[in-house]
Amino acid sequence: MFTNNGSTLQTDITTFGVNMKLAHLGRQALMSVMAVALVAGMSVKSFADEGLLNKVKERGTLLVGLEGTYPPFSFQGDDGKLTGFEVEFAQQLAKHLGVEASLKPTKWDGMLASLDSKRIDVVINQVTISDERKKKYDFSTPYTISGIQALVKKGNEGTIKTAADLKAKKWVSAWAPTMKSGCGRMFRVSMCVPMMMTQPNIRICA
C-alpha cells in the first residue's frame, strides 16, 4: 500500500478473509494481499479538508491507476479486458467502498504525475519503496520482492557465484532493459526471454 502522508480514511475492510482497520487509505496495511496503492500528494490539513473518501463516494467511482501490461498483476486477457491480481484487488476495494472501480491504464513514467495531479485517486501497482518516495507517500507491506536471481544448469553451481562470473558465458536475461542499465558495464545482454515467475525480476543464466 502506498499513499500520501496524512490520509484520513476510517473504515473496516474484509479482503480474502482477513479483517483489518483502515486508519489511512494506505498508511496501514490495506489488505491481506497488500497491493501497492497511492493517494495524491497533499498536506495533512488539505487532505483532511478535501475528504477524498467522500469525493469518491459522491462520484460513485474509484479512479485506479495501474500499468495494465504486467502479468500476472495487471494485463489484458484474451477478451481484451484488464485482468490480474491488482485488477481484482481494485475491484474488491471499490466494492467495499460501495463504488465502482474505474481502471485507468497508465504508463509507469506518468503514474505518479497522474496521482499528484489528481487524475487518479489511487495507484494499485508495483512501486519500489525508496527513502525519497517515503517522504511524500505511504507504502503498504511489500507483496513482491525483486532482485537479481540466477538459475544455472545442474553441475554448474560452483562456477557462477557472482555477476562477474558471467563474463564470457552464454546467458539470457528475463528483463533485458534492467540488466542493461544496471549491469551493462559488466556483461552483455544477448537476448531477452519474456517470462513471469513469483519474483518477476528473475534472471535465467546458463
mmCIF file of N, CA and C in Angstrom, residues 39-154:
data_model
loop_
_atom_site.group_PDB
_atom_site.id
_atom_site.type_symbol
_atom_site.label_atom_id
_atom_site.label_comp_id
_atom_site.label_asym_id
_atom_site.label_seq_id
_atom_site.Cartn_x
_atom_site.Cartn_y
_atom_site.Cartn_z
ATOM 1 N N VAL A 39 -2.160 7.637 -2.850
ATOM 2 C CA VAL A 39 -3.172 8.680 -2.887
ATOM 3 C C VAL A 39 -2.466 9.987 -3.156
ATOM 4 N N ALA A 40 -3.064 10.848 -3.944
ATOM 5 C CA ALA A 40 -2.398 12.050 -4.433
ATOM 6 C C ALA A 40 -1.783 12.865 -3.308
ATOM 7 N N GLY A 41 -0.602 13.393 -3.552
ATOM 8 C CA GLY A 41 0.159 14.112 -2.552
ATOM 9 C C GLY A 41 -0.460 15.445 -2.184
ATOM 10 N N MET A 42 -0.648 15.653 -0.898
ATOM 11 C CA MET A 42 -1.125 16.935 -0.402
ATOM 12 C C MET A 42 -0.839 16.971 1.089
ATOM 13 N N SER A 43 -0.960 18.132 1.697
ATOM 14 C CA SER A 43 -0.639 18.261 3.112
ATOM 15 C C SER A 43 -1.678 17.539 3.953
ATOM 16 N N VAL A 44 -1.324 17.301 5.223
ATOM 17 C CA VAL A 44 -2.254 16.637 6.128
ATOM 18 C C VAL A 44 -3.550 17.420 6.226
ATOM 19 N N LYS A 45 -3.447 18.727 6.426
ATOM 20 C CA LYS A 45 -4.639 19.552 6.604
ATOM 21 C C LYS A 45 -5.485 19.568 5.338
ATOM 22 N N SER A 46 -4.836 19.796 4.194
ATOM 23 C CA SER A 46 -5.606 19.897 2.961
ATOM 24 C C SER A 46 -6.249 18.569 2.606
ATOM 25 N N PHE A 47 -5.545 17.473 2.928
ATOM 26 C CA PHE A 47 -6.120 16.163 2.630
ATOM 27 C C PHE A 47 -7.346 15.934 3.488
ATOM 28 N N ALA A 48 -7.237 16.263 4.765
ATOM 29 C CA ALA A 48 -8.369 16.075 5.661
ATOM 30 C C ALA A 48 -9.542 16.945 5.231
ATOM 31 N N ASP A 49 -9.265 18.189 4.829
ATOM 32 C CA ASP A 49 -10.325 19.087 4.394
ATOM 33 C C ASP A 49 -10.949 18.607 3.088
ATOM 34 N N GLU A 50 -10.127 18.017 2.241
ATOM 35 C CA GLU A 50 -10.591 17.595 0.921
ATOM 36 C C GLU A 50 -11.593 16.451 1.014
ATOM 37 N N GLY A 51 -11.348 15.544 1.953
ATOM 38 C CA GLY A 51 -12.265 14.424 2.132
ATOM 39 C C GLY A 51 -12.296 13.506 0.927
ATOM 40 N N LEU A 52 -11.165 12.854 0.644
ATOM 41 C CA LEU A 52 -11.080 12.009 -0.544
ATOM 42 C C LEU A 52 -12.142 10.918 -0.545
ATOM 43 N N LEU A 53 -12.343 10.288 0.596
ATOM 44 C CA LEU A 53 -13.329 9.214 0.649
ATOM 45 C C LEU A 53 -14.710 9.728 0.281
ATOM 46 N N ASN A 54 -15.077 10.897 0.808
ATOM 47 C CA ASN A 54 -16.379 11.469 0.471
ATOM 48 C C ASN A 54 -16.478 11.789 -1.012
ATOM 49 N N LYS A 55 -15.394 12.300 -1.586
ATOM 50 C CA LYS A 55 -15.403 12.616 -3.014
ATOM 51 C C LYS A 55 -15.599 11.360 -3.844
ATOM 52 N N VAL A 56 -14.903 10.290 -3.455
ATOM 53 C CA VAL A 56 -15.024 9.029 -4.186
ATOM 54 C C VAL A 56 -16.452 8.512 -4.113
ATOM 55 N N LYS A 57 -17.045 8.570 -2.928
ATOM 56 C CA LYS A 57 -18.405 8.057 -2.765
ATOM 57 C C LYS A 57 -19.417 8.927 -3.497
ATOM 58 N N GLU A 58 -19.218 10.228 -3.463
ATOM 59 C CA GLU A 58 -20.125 11.119 -4.181
ATOM 60 C C GLU A 58 -20.043 10.880 -5.686
ATOM 61 N N ARG A 59 -18.840 10.647 -6.184
ATOM 62 C CA ARG A 59 -18.631 10.404 -7.605
ATOM 63 C C ARG A 59 -19.163 9.039 -8.011
ATOM 64 N N GLY A 60 -19.048 8.083 -7.082
ATOM 65 C CA GLY A 60 -19.516 6.735 -7.374
ATOM 66 C C GLY A 60 -18.474 5.848 -8.026
ATOM 67 N N THR A 61 -17.270 6.366 -8.187
ATOM 68 C CA THR A 61 -16.191 5.583 -8.792
ATOM 69 C C THR A 61 -14.880 5.860 -8.077
ATOM 70 N N LEU A 62 -14.042 4.844 -8.034
ATOM 71 C CA LEU A 62 -12.678 4.971 -7.531
ATOM 72 C C LEU A 62 -11.754 4.920 -8.736
ATOM 73 N N LEU A 63 -11.032 5.999 -8.985
ATOM 74 C CA LEU A 63 -10.155 6.083 -10.148
ATOM 75 C C LEU A 63 -8.828 5.416 -9.814
ATOM 76 N N VAL A 64 -8.556 4.292 -10.456
ATOM 77 C CA VAL A 64 -7.410 3.449 -10.113
ATOM 78 C C VAL A 64 -6.380 3.481 -11.234
ATOM 79 N N GLY A 65 -5.169 3.900 -10.917
ATOM 80 C CA GLY A 65 -4.073 3.870 -11.872
ATOM 81 C C GLY A 65 -3.307 2.565 -11.767
ATOM 82 N N LEU A 66 -3.030 1.948 -12.903
ATOM 83 C CA LEU A 66 -2.233 0.726 -12.955
ATOM 84 C C LEU A 66 -1.680 0.587 -14.366
ATOM 85 N N GLU A 67 -0.630 -0.210 -14.506
ATOM 86 C CA GLU A 67 0.035 -0.301 -15.806
ATOM 87 C C GLU A 67 -0.767 -1.095 -16.833
ATOM 88 N N GLY A 68 -1.318 -2.214 -16.429
ATOM 89 C CA GLY A 68 -2.130 -2.998 -17.344
ATOM 90 C C GLY A 68 -1.353 -3.790 -18.380
ATOM 91 N N THR A 69 -0.055 -3.885 -18.193
ATOM 92 C CA THR A 69 0.782 -4.600 -19.170
ATOM 93 C C THR A 69 1.712 -5.600 -18.497
ATOM 94 N N TYR A 70 1.382 -6.023 -17.283
ATOM 95 C CA TYR A 70 2.354 -6.714 -16.448
ATOM 96 C C TYR A 70 1.735 -7.950 -15.787
ATOM 97 N N PRO A 71 1.596 -9.068 -16.511
ATOM 98 C CA PRO A 71 1.036 -10.275 -15.898
ATOM 99 C C PRO A 71 1.968 -10.825 -14.827
ATOM 100 N N PRO A 72 1.452 -11.421 -13.771
ATOM 101 C CA PRO A 72 0.026 -11.669 -13.520
ATOM 102 C C PRO A 72 -0.649 -10.558 -12.735
ATOM 103 N N PHE A 73 -0.019 -9.410 -12.613
ATOM 104 C CA PHE A 73 -0.541 -8.344 -11.759
ATOM 105 C C PHE A 73 -1.666 -7.564 -12.431
ATOM 106 N N SER A 74 -1.433 -7.034 -13.616
ATOM 107 C CA SER A 74 -2.493 -6.386 -14.391
ATOM 108 C C SER A 74 -2.127 -6.475 -15.866
ATOM 109 N N PHE A 75 -3.056 -7.007 -16.662
ATOM 110 C CA PHE A 75 -2.776 -7.223 -18.082
ATOM 111 C C PHE A 75 -4.093 -7.456 -18.816
ATOM 112 N N GLN A 76 -4.056 -7.393 -20.131
ATOM 113 C CA GLN A 76 -5.241 -7.656 -20.932
ATOM 114 C C GLN A 76 -5.412 -9.153 -21.152
ATOM 115 N N GLY A 77 -6.600 -9.658 -20.848
ATOM 116 C CA GLY A 77 -6.893 -11.058 -21.084
ATOM 117 C C GLY A 77 -7.224 -11.308 -22.541
ATOM 118 N N ASP A 78 -7.545 -12.540 -22.858
ATOM 119 C CA ASP A 78 -7.877 -12.902 -24.235
ATOM 120 C C ASP A 78 -9.096 -12.154 -24.752
ATOM 121 N N ASP A 79 -9.965 -11.728 -23.826
ATOM 122 C CA ASP A 79 -11.160 -10.992 -24.226
ATOM 123 C C ASP A 79 -10.912 -9.492 -24.356
ATOM 124 N N GLY A 80 -9.647 -9.077 -24.145
ATOM 125 C CA GLY A 80 -9.306 -7.666 -24.270
ATOM 126 C C GLY A 80 -9.545 -6.852 -23.022
ATOM 127 N N LYS A 81 -10.108 -7.483 -21.978
ATOM 128 C CA LYS A 81 -10.390 -6.771 -20.735
ATOM 129 C C LYS A 81 -9.214 -6.906 -19.768
ATOM 130 N N LEU A 82 -9.047 -5.886 -18.929
ATOM 131 C CA LEU A 82 -7.991 -5.940 -17.926
ATOM 132 C C LEU A 82 -8.306 -7.007 -16.890
ATOM 133 N N THR A 83 -7.299 -7.750 -16.516
ATOM 134 C CA THR A 83 -7.451 -8.779 -15.507
ATOM 135 C C THR A 83 -6.155 -8.867 -14.713
ATOM 136 N N GLY A 84 -6.129 -9.721 -13.716
ATOM 137 C CA GLY A 84 -4.926 -9.887 -12.913
ATOM 138 C C GLY A 84 -5.166 -9.583 -11.453
ATOM 139 N N PHE A 85 -4.180 -9.899 -10.654
ATOM 140 C CA PHE A 85 -4.257 -9.749 -9.205
ATOM 141 C C PHE A 85 -4.595 -8.319 -8.792
ATOM 142 N N GLU A 86 -3.902 -7.336 -9.337
ATOM 143 C CA GLU A 86 -4.128 -5.950 -8.931
ATOM 144 C C GLU A 86 -5.478 -5.440 -9.420
ATOM 145 N N VAL A 87 -5.920 -5.921 -10.564
ATOM 146 C CA VAL A 87 -7.244 -5.558 -11.073
ATOM 147 C C VAL A 87 -8.326 -6.082 -10.131
ATOM 148 N N GLU A 88 -8.199 -7.331 -9.741
ATOM 149 C CA GLU A 88 -9.190 -7.926 -8.850
ATOM 150 C C GLU A 88 -9.195 -7.235 -7.494
ATOM 151 N N PHE A 89 -8.011 -6.866 -7.024
ATOM 152 C CA PHE A 89 -7.979 -6.154 -5.742
ATOM 153 C C PHE A 89 -8.662 -4.800 -5.850
ATOM 154 N N ALA A 90 -8.397 -4.077 -6.925
ATOM 155 C CA ALA A 90 -9.028 -2.773 -7.133
ATOM 156 C C ALA A 90 -10.548 -2.911 -7.138
ATOM 157 N N GLN A 91 -11.036 -3.934 -7.790
ATOM 158 C CA GLN A 91 -12.481 -4.153 -7.861
ATOM 159 C C GLN A 91 -13.059 -4.475 -6.493
ATOM 160 N N GLN A 92 -12.347 -5.271 -5.705
ATOM 161 C CA GLN A 92 -12.819 -5.613 -4.368
ATOM 162 C C GLN A 92 -12.791 -4.399 -3.444
ATOM 163 N N LEU A 93 -11.760 -3.583 -3.568
ATOM 164 C CA LEU A 93 -11.676 -2.374 -2.753
ATOM 165 C C LEU A 93 -12.829 -1.438 -3.073
ATOM 166 N N ALA A 94 -13.078 -1.221 -4.352
ATOM 167 C CA ALA A 94 -14.176 -0.350 -4.759
ATOM 168 C C ALA A 94 -15.518 -0.900 -4.269
ATOM 169 N N LYS A 95 -15.688 -2.202 -4.387
ATOM 170 C CA LYS A 95 -16.929 -2.835 -3.934
ATOM 171 C C LYS A 95 -17.143 -2.598 -2.454
ATOM 172 N N HIS A 96 -16.078 -2.714 -1.675
ATOM 173 C CA HIS A 96 -16.182 -2.485 -0.239
ATOM 174 C C HIS A 96 -16.589 -1.045 0.060
ATOM 175 N N LEU A 97 -16.099 -0.120 -0.726
ATOM 176 C CA LEU A 97 -16.430 1.291 -0.527
ATOM 177 C C LEU A 97 -17.803 1.644 -1.078
ATOM 178 N N GLY A 98 -18.430 0.701 -1.765
ATOM 179 C CA GLY A 98 -19.750 0.951 -2.315
ATOM 180 C C GLY A 98 -19.730 1.720 -3.618
ATOM 181 N N VAL A 99 -18.622 1.629 -4.351
ATOM 182 C CA VAL A 99 -18.493 2.343 -5.624
ATOM 183 C C VAL A 99 -17.979 1.374 -6.685
ATOM 184 N N GLU A 100 -17.830 1.869 -7.903
ATOM 185 C CA GLU A 100 -17.270 1.084 -8.992
ATOM 186 C C GLU A 100 -15.790 1.424 -9.172
ATOM 187 N N ALA A 101 -14.999 0.445 -9.565
ATOM 188 C CA ALA A 101 -13.588 0.699 -9.881
ATOM 189 C C ALA A 101 -13.488 1.151 -11.331
ATOM 190 N N SER A 102 -12.924 2.321 -11.531
ATOM 191 C CA SER A 102 -12.661 2.820 -12.882
ATOM 192 C C SER A 102 -11.173 2.674 -13.138
ATOM 193 N N LEU A 103 -10.799 1.666 -13.929
ATOM 194 C CA LEU A 103 -9.394 1.347 -14.157
ATOM 195 C C LEU A 103 -8.802 2.275 -15.204
ATOM 196 N N LYS A 104 -7.658 2.875 -14.873
ATOM 197 C CA LYS A 104 -7.005 3.838 -15.750
ATOM 198 C C LYS A 104 -5.604 3.336 -16.103
ATOM 199 N N PRO A 105 -5.469 2.557 -17.188
ATOM 200 C CA PRO A 105 -4.128 2.113 -17.589
ATOM 201 C C PRO A 105 -3.221 3.313 -17.816
ATOM 202 N N THR A 106 -2.062 3.289 -17.184
ATOM 203 C CA THR A 106 -1.157 4.438 -17.205
ATOM 204 C C THR A 106 0.273 3.947 -17.346
ATOM 205 N N LYS A 107 1.031 4.561 -18.220
ATOM 206 C CA LYS A 107 2.442 4.205 -18.330
ATOM 207 C C LYS A 107 3.143 4.551 -17.027
ATOM 208 N N TRP A 108 4.118 3.719 -16.682
ATOM 209 C CA TRP A 108 4.780 3.907 -15.398
ATOM 210 C C TRP A 108 5.390 5.298 -15.253
ATOM 211 N N ASP A 109 6.002 5.823 -16.316
ATOM 212 C CA ASP A 109 6.686 7.107 -16.178
ATOM 213 C C ASP A 109 5.720 8.264 -15.942
ATOM 214 N N GLY A 110 4.421 8.030 -16.107
ATOM 215 C CA GLY A 110 3.443 9.070 -15.823
ATOM 216 C C GLY A 110 2.540 8.746 -14.653
ATOM 217 N N MET A 111 2.812 7.632 -13.974
ATOM 218 C CA MET A 111 1.928 7.156 -12.919
ATOM 219 C C MET A 111 1.833 8.131 -11.751
ATOM 220 N N LEU A 112 2.972 8.522 -11.203
ATOM 221 C CA LEU A 112 2.949 9.393 -10.034
ATOM 222 C C LEU A 112 2.481 10.792 -10.395
ATOM 223 N N ALA A 113 2.797 11.238 -11.594
ATOM 224 C CA ALA A 113 2.320 12.550 -12.037
ATOM 225 C C ALA A 113 0.799 12.558 -12.128
ATOM 226 N N SER A 114 0.216 11.470 -12.604
ATOM 227 C CA SER A 114 -1.239 11.369 -12.675
ATOM 228 C C SER A 114 -1.848 11.396 -11.286
ATOM 229 N N LEU A 115 -1.171 10.762 -10.361
ATOM 230 C CA LEU A 115 -1.642 10.754 -8.984
ATOM 231 C C LEU A 115 -1.564 12.147 -8.374
ATOM 232 N N ASP A 116 -0.420 12.785 -8.522
ATOM 233 C CA ASP A 116 -0.220 14.093 -7.919
ATOM 234 C C ASP A 116 -1.144 15.151 -8.509
ATOM 235 N N SER A 117 -1.503 14.994 -9.770
ATOM 236 C CA SER A 117 -2.397 15.958 -10.416
ATOM 237 C C SER A 117 -3.865 15.591 -10.220
ATOM 238 N N LYS A 118 -4.120 14.541 -9.445
ATOM 239 C CA LYS A 118 -5.469 14.109 -9.080
ATOM 240 C C LYS A 118 -6.271 13.564 -10.259
ATOM 241 N N ARG A 119 -5.598 13.132 -11.300
ATOM 242 C CA ARG A 119 -6.317 12.478 -12.396
ATOM 243 C C ARG A 119 -6.749 11.075 -11.986
ATOM 244 N N ILE A 120 -6.093 10.540 -10.974
ATOM 245 C CA ILE A 120 -6.494 9.260 -10.391
ATOM 246 C C ILE A 120 -6.498 9.408 -8.879
ATOM 247 N N ASP A 121 -7.279 8.560 -8.213
ATOM 248 C CA ASP A 121 -7.367 8.611 -6.753
ATOM 249 C C ASP A 121 -6.311 7.754 -6.082
ATOM 250 N N VAL A 122 -5.962 6.663 -6.716
ATOM 251 C CA VAL A 122 -5.108 5.673 -6.087
ATOM 252 C C VAL A 122 -4.364 4.908 -7.175
ATOM 253 N N VAL A 123 -3.178 4.449 -6.849
ATOM 254 C CA VAL A 123 -2.428 3.569 -7.740
ATOM 255 C C VAL A 123 -2.349 2.200 -7.087
ATOM 256 N N ILE A 124 -2.789 1.201 -7.796
ATOM 257 C CA ILE A 124 -2.629 -0.178 -7.331
ATOM 258 C C ILE A 124 -1.714 -0.845 -8.342
ATOM 259 N N ASN A 125 -0.448 -0.863 -8.013
ATOM 260 C CA ASN A 125 0.599 -1.244 -8.960
ATOM 261 C C ASN A 125 1.878 -1.456 -8.174
ATOM 262 N N GLN A 126 2.788 -2.208 -8.690
ATOM 263 C CA GLN A 126 4.067 -2.375 -8.008
ATOM 264 C C GLN A 126 4.854 -1.074 -8.047
ATOM 265 N N VAL A 127 5.318 -0.653 -6.881
ATOM 266 C CA VAL A 127 6.112 0.569 -6.756
ATOM 267 C C VAL A 127 7.289 0.270 -5.833
ATOM 268 N N THR A 128 8.477 0.534 -6.292
ATOM 269 C CA THR A 128 9.658 0.296 -5.466
ATOM 270 C C THR A 128 9.704 1.294 -4.318
ATOM 271 N N ILE A 129 9.897 0.805 -3.119
ATOM 272 C CA ILE A 129 9.972 1.665 -1.941
ATOM 273 C C ILE A 129 11.351 2.298 -1.864
ATOM 274 N N SER A 130 11.387 3.607 -1.692
ATOM 275 C CA SER A 130 12.653 4.323 -1.518
ATOM 276 C C SER A 130 12.475 5.368 -0.426
ATOM 277 N N ASP A 131 13.580 5.790 0.181
ATOM 278 C CA ASP A 131 13.507 6.808 1.228
ATOM 279 C C ASP A 131 12.919 8.102 0.690
ATOM 280 N N GLU A 132 13.269 8.462 -0.531
ATOM 281 C CA GLU A 132 12.764 9.696 -1.126
ATOM 282 C C GLU A 132 11.249 9.625 -1.316
ATOM 283 N N ARG A 133 10.754 8.511 -1.815
ATOM 284 C CA ARG A 133 9.306 8.373 -2.013
ATOM 285 C C ARG A 133 8.561 8.334 -0.692
ATOM 286 N N LYS A 134 9.180 7.755 0.343
ATOM 287 C CA LYS A 134 8.508 7.672 1.636
ATOM 288 C C LYS A 134 8.297 9.041 2.265
ATOM 289 N N LYS A 135 9.036 10.042 1.820
ATOM 290 C CA LYS A 135 8.824 11.396 2.322
ATOM 291 C C LYS A 135 7.481 11.952 1.870
ATOM 292 N N LYS A 136 7.005 11.470 0.754
ATOM 293 C CA LYS A 136 5.771 12.001 0.161
ATOM 294 C C LYS A 136 4.610 11.021 0.199
ATOM 295 N N TYR A 137 4.919 9.733 0.173
ATOM 296 C CA TYR A 137 3.881 8.714 0.072
ATOM 297 C C TYR A 137 4.020 7.684 1.187
ATOM 298 N N ASP A 138 2.935 6.997 1.455
ATOM 299 C CA ASP A 138 2.940 5.873 2.389
ATOM 300 C C ASP A 138 2.866 4.570 1.609
ATOM 301 N N PHE A 139 3.547 3.569 2.098
ATOM 302 C CA PHE A 139 3.573 2.261 1.453
ATOM 303 C C PHE A 139 2.916 1.210 2.338
ATOM 304 N N SER A 140 2.359 0.206 1.705
ATOM 305 C CA SER A 140 1.922 -0.972 2.441
ATOM 306 C C SER A 140 3.126 -1.875 2.679
ATOM 307 N N THR A 141 2.883 -2.950 3.408
ATOM 308 C CA THR A 141 3.878 -4.008 3.474
ATOM 309 C C THR A 141 4.096 -4.539 2.063
ATOM 310 N N PRO A 142 5.332 -4.703 1.623
ATOM 311 C CA PRO A 142 5.579 -5.188 0.250
ATOM 312 C C PRO A 142 4.928 -6.542 -0.009
ATOM 313 N N TYR A 143 4.442 -6.727 -1.240
ATOM 314 C CA TYR A 143 3.857 -8.011 -1.598
ATOM 315 C C TYR A 143 4.663 -8.752 -2.650
ATOM 316 N N THR A 144 5.701 -8.156 -3.190
ATOM 317 C CA THR A 144 6.672 -8.882 -4.001
ATOM 318 C C THR A 144 8.062 -8.389 -3.631
ATOM 319 N N ILE A 145 9.048 -9.214 -3.884
ATOM 320 C CA ILE A 145 10.440 -8.841 -3.669
ATOM 321 C C ILE A 145 11.176 -9.040 -4.980
ATOM 322 N N SER A 146 11.776 -7.976 -5.477
ATOM 323 C CA SER A 146 12.508 -8.054 -6.737
ATOM 324 C C SER A 146 14.000 -8.017 -6.472
ATOM 325 N N GLY A 147 14.736 -8.776 -7.237
ATOM 326 C CA GLY A 147 16.178 -8.774 -7.096
ATOM 327 C C GLY A 147 16.799 -9.667 -8.138
ATOM 328 N N ILE A 148 18.086 -9.529 -8.340
ATOM 329 C CA ILE A 148 18.766 -10.361 -9.323
ATOM 330 C C ILE A 148 18.878 -11.781 -8.784
ATOM 331 N N GLN A 149 18.368 -12.715 -9.543
ATOM 332 C CA GLN A 149 18.434 -14.126 -9.196
ATOM 333 C C GLN A 149 19.038 -14.865 -10.381
ATOM 334 N N ALA A 150 19.676 -15.970 -10.130
ATOM 335 C CA ALA A 150 20.283 -16.740 -11.216
ATOM 336 C C ALA A 150 19.922 -18.211 -11.081
ATOM 337 N N LEU A 151 19.574 -18.813 -12.210
ATOM 338 C CA LEU A 151 19.381 -20.258 -12.283
ATOM 339 C C LEU A 151 20.466 -20.816 -13.189
ATOM 340 N N VAL A 152 21.153 -21.831 -12.731
ATOM 341 C CA VAL A 152 22.232 -22.411 -13.534
ATOM 342 C C VAL A 152 21.955 -23.894 -13.752
ATOM 343 N N LYS A 153 22.582 -24.441 -14.770
ATOM 344 C CA LYS A 153 22.432 -25.862 -15.051
ATOM 345 C C LYS A 153 23.013 -26.687 -13.910
ATOM 346 N N LYS A 154 22.405 -27.818 -13.699
ATOM 347 C CA LYS A 154 22.904 -28.725 -12.680
ATOM 348 C C LYS A 154 24.335 -29.110 -13.014
#
